[in-house]
Coordinates of C-alpha atoms in Angstrom, one line a residue:
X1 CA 26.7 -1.7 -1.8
X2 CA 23.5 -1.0 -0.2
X3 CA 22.1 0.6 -3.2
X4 CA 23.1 -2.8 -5.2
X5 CA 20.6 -4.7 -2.0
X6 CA 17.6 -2.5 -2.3
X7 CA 17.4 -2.6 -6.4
X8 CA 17.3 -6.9 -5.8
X9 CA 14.6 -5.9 -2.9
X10 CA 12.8 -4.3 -5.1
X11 CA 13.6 -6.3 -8.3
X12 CA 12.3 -9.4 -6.3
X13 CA 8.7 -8.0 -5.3
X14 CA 8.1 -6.9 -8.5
X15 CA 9.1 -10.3 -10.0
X16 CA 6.6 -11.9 -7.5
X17 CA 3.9 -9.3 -8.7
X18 CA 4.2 -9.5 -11.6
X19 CA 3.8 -13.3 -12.3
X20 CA 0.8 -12.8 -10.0
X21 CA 2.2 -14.6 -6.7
X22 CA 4.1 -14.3 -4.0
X23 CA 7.2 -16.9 -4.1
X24 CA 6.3 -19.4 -1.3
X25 CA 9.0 -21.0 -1.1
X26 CA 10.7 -21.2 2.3
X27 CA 7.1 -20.5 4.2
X28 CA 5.1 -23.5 6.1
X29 CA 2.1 -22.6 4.4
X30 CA -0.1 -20.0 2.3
X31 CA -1.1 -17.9 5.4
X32 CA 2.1 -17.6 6.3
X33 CA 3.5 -16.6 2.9
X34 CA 0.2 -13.8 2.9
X35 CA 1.5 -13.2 6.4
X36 CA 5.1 -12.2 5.2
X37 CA 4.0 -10.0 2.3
X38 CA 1.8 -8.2 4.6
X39 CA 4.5 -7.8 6.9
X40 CA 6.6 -6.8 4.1
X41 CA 4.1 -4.3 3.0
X42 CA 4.5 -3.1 6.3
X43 CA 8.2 -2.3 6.6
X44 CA 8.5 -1.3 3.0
X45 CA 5.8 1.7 3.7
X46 CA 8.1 2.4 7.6
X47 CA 11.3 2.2 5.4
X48 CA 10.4 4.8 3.2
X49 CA 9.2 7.0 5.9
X50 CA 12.2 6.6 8.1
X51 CA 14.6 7.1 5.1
X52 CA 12.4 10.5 4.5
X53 CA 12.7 11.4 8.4
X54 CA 16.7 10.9 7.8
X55 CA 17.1 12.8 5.0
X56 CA 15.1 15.8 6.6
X57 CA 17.5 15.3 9.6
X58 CA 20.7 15.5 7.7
X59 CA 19.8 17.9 5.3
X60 CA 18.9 20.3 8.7
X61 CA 22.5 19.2 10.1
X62 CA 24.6 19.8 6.8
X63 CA 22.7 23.0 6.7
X64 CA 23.4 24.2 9.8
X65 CA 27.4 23.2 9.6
X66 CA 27.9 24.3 6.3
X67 CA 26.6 27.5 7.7
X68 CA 29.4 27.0 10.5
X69 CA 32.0 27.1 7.7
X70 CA 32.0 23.4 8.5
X71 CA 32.7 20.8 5.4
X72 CA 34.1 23.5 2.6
X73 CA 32.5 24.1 -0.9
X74 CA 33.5 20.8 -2.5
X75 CA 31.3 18.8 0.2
X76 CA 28.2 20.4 -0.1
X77 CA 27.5 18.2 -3.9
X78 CA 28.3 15.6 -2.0
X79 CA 25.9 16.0 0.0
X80 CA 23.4 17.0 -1.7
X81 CA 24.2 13.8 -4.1
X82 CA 23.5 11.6 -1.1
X83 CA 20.6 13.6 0.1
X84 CA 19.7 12.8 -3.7
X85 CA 20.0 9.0 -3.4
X86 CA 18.2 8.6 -0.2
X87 CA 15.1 10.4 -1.5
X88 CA 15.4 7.9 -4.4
X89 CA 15.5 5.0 -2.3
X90 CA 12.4 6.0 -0.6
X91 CA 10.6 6.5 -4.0
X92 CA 11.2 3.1 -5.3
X93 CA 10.2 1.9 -1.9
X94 CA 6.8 4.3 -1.9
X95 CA 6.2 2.6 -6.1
X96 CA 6.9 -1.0 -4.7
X97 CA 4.4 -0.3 -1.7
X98 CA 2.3 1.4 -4.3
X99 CA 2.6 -2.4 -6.5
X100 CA 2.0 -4.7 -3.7
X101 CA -1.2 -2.8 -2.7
X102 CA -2.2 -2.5 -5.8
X103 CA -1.6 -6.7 -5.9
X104 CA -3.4 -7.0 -3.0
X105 CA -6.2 -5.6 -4.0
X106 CA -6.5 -7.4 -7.2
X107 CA -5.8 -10.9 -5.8
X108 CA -7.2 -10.5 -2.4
X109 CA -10.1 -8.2 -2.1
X110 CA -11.6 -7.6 -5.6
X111 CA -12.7 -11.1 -6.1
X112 CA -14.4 -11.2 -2.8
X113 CA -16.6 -7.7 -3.2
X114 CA -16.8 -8.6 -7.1
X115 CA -20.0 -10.7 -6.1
X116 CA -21.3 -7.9 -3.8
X117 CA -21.2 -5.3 -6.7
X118 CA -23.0 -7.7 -9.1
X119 CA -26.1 -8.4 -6.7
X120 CA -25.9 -4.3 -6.5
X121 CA -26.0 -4.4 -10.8
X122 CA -28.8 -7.3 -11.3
X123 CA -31.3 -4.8 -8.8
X124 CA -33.3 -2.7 -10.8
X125 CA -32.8 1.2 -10.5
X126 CA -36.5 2.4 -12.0
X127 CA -38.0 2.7 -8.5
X128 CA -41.2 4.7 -7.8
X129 CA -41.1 7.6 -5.3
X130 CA -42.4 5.7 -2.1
X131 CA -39.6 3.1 -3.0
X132 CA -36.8 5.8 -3.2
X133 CA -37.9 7.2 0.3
X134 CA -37.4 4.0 2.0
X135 CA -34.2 2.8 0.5
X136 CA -33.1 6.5 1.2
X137 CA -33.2 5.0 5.3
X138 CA -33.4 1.7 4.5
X139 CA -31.3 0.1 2.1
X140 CA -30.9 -3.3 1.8
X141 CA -28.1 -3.9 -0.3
X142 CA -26.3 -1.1 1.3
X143 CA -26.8 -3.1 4.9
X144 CA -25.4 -6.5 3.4
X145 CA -22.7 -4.5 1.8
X146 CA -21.9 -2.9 5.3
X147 CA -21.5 -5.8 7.0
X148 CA -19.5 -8.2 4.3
X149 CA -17.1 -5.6 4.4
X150 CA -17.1 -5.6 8.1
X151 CA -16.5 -9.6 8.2
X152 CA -14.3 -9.1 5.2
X153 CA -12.2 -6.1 7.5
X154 CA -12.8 -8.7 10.8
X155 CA -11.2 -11.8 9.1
X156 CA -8.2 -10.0 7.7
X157 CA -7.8 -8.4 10.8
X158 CA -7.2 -11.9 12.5
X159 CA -5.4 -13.2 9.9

């Protein structure tokens, strides 16, 4: 059953998240076992859409042939039971997108802005008046902020 499919999907990325790795088993390396969680990510989020975009569709097609006199009164909960499940589906998927982004930004991109924030938190804030004025158009954390999260956004980018 497909239902039967997505639950050990979903039961198998939470596993991974929750013992705070992705199973890399089966990949060549690291990169490519970051790769295939990304690209997992990915579908996960298009899945969940798609299912959505169905479910719209048939419940718009039931609709109008029900309204043919198409189907009978015993189909419609039917229907609207399967109309049910696919919504479902695509709410487990949008929590498990929800989990693996939420993963990825623990693993992958707090500890790398982390150090960032704490050069931000060791600079005093009692500046004079003159000082204020030129970090209002020249800041220089906020510049080295600006462009580690560029090289951070460039490398994952290539990655």
């Amino acid at each position: 059953r497909s239902s039967d499919l997505v639950t050990s999907a979903v039961n198998l990325m939470q596993s991974s998240l929750q013992q705070g790795r992705f199973d890399t088993k089966g990949f060549e390396s690291t990169d490519e076992a970051k790769q295939s969680f990304l690209v997992t990510l990915n579908n996960v989020e298009a899945s969940s859409e798609n299912i959505m975009t169905l479910k719209k569709n048939l419940e718009n097609d039931c609709s109008n042939l029900f309204n043919q006199g198409f189907g009978g009164e015993q189909a419609r909960p039917k229907i609207d039971s399967c109309l049910s499940d696919l919504a479902s589906v695509s709410n487990k998927f949008r929590d498990l997108l929800q989990e693996g982004l939420g993963e990825l930004s623990s693993m992958a991109v707090k500890p790398q802005v982390k150090p960032w924030i704490n050069i931000f938190l060791s600079i005093s804030h009692n500046i004079e008046e003159e000082e204020f004025n030129d970090y209002e158009a020249n800041d220089p954390w906020v510049q080295q902020f600006i462009i580690n999260l560029e090289t951070l956004m460039a490398e994952s980018k290539v990655s």
